[in-house]
Amino acid sequence: MKLVMLGSGGFVPTEQAQTACYFLPEYNILLDGGTGLYRIHNYMQQARALDVYLSHTHGDHTTGLHYLFGSYFKKLANDATDRPVDISFIEDHSRQANQLLNSTRIHVTERMLANLKDQYPWPLDWRILESVEALPGGGTLRYFAFDPAREEVGFRLEWPGHSLAYITDTIASPQATYIDQIAGVDLLLHDCNLTDEKAQLCQTINHSSTSAVAQVAARAGVKRLCLIHFNPMGWDVADDLPAARKIFPVTEIGHDGMEIEF
Ligand SMILES: [Zn+2]
């Protein structure tokens, strides 16, 4: 199964990294809708309505929802190579893109819905997350809160022979409550917003530092760790990679456009 990193950054986009957006083309599933969403038409197998699962409502995870109409339009138009670009071309594809937009299922908690719904003036198919969501292909998605006082949630997606956990905007530590929830996954995508040198800032800005993330991966017994959600200030977690790999050898650094088979 393939995961495409449409946006690997956090907070605001940079020349190197758009913000949080991760796509599973096979099942048309999107994890978060940050600015990287604008690239999705390049990877969609067919023009059909997405299932979008949001980890929380911060702008770096949701701004790209404004690009859904344009992304559907581009996919439809790019696939219609046999048609002349005239008024009916524009009208037909606009109508179809609107139908797809209005059918897009945005999966959120009640709390996220209250924060988000009025920000989008067009109809979307808002869905409240079930404790176990059925996914196409016989898969499941489970979500879990990191801290009951906050809205961020993590996800575990599982199909026979393939599993993935997505953890962002939280503080990694060997005592993290979500370690059991992500145990043994094939691929862990984990926030790594801070270098080890700046680890003391984690509690203040609710993010993770490199070696602490490697400790989480080791304790959870995952097969592979990919670091994501980098800080746009240019603090380079690559400097910490040797230290992280001493703790958890199969650690790599994500980047925009990265495609991971898991
Ligand atoms: Zn974020």
mmCIF file of N, CA and C and ligand atoms in Angstrom, residues 10-11 56 58 60-61 168-169 207 229, ligand 1:
data_model
loop_
_atom_site.group_PDB
_atom_site.id
_atom_site.type_symbol
_atom_site.label_atom_id
_atom_site.label_comp_id
_atom_site.label_asym_id
_atom_site.label_seq_id
_atom_site.Cartn_x
_atom_site.Cartn_y
_atom_site.Cartn_z
ATOM 1 N N GLY A 10 4.970 21.745 9.113
ATOM 2 C CA GLY A 10 4.014 22.190 10.112
ATOM 3 C C GLY A 10 4.003 23.706 10.213
ATOM 4 N N PHE A 11 2.922 24.220 10.753
ATOM 5 C CA PHE A 11 2.774 25.645 11.095
ATOM 6 C C PHE A 11 2.496 26.504 9.858
ATOM 7 N N HIS A 56 -6.901 17.469 13.937
ATOM 8 C CA HIS A 56 -7.366 18.612 14.715
ATOM 9 C C HIS A 56 -7.613 19.750 13.740
ATOM 10 N N HIS A 58 -6.277 23.019 13.557
ATOM 11 C CA HIS A 58 -5.341 24.117 13.274
ATOM 12 C C HIS A 58 -5.214 24.320 11.768
ATOM 13 N N ASP A 60 -2.764 24.701 9.774
ATOM 14 C CA ASP A 60 -1.775 23.942 8.991
ATOM 15 C C ASP A 60 -2.266 22.522 8.673
ATOM 16 N N HIS A 61 -3.420 22.138 9.236
ATOM 17 C CA HIS A 61 -4.004 20.822 8.957
ATOM 18 C C HIS A 61 -5.327 20.919 8.194
ATOM 19 N N THR A 168 0.560 13.484 15.314
ATOM 20 C CA THR A 168 1.087 14.832 15.111
ATOM 21 C C THR A 168 0.590 15.758 16.204
ATOM 22 N N ASP A 169 1.314 16.845 16.391
ATOM 23 C CA ASP A 169 0.935 17.873 17.358
ATOM 24 C C ASP A 169 0.708 17.296 18.752
ATOM 25 N N HIS A 207 4.814 19.896 20.825
ATOM 26 C CA HIS A 207 5.387 19.132 19.712
ATOM 27 C C HIS A 207 6.470 18.208 20.250
ATOM 28 N N HIS A 229 6.158 16.779 10.022
ATOM 29 C CA HIS A 229 5.662 17.988 10.687
ATOM 30 C C HIS A 229 6.815 18.829 11.230
HETATM 31 ZN ZN ZN B 1 0.291 21.243 13.029
#
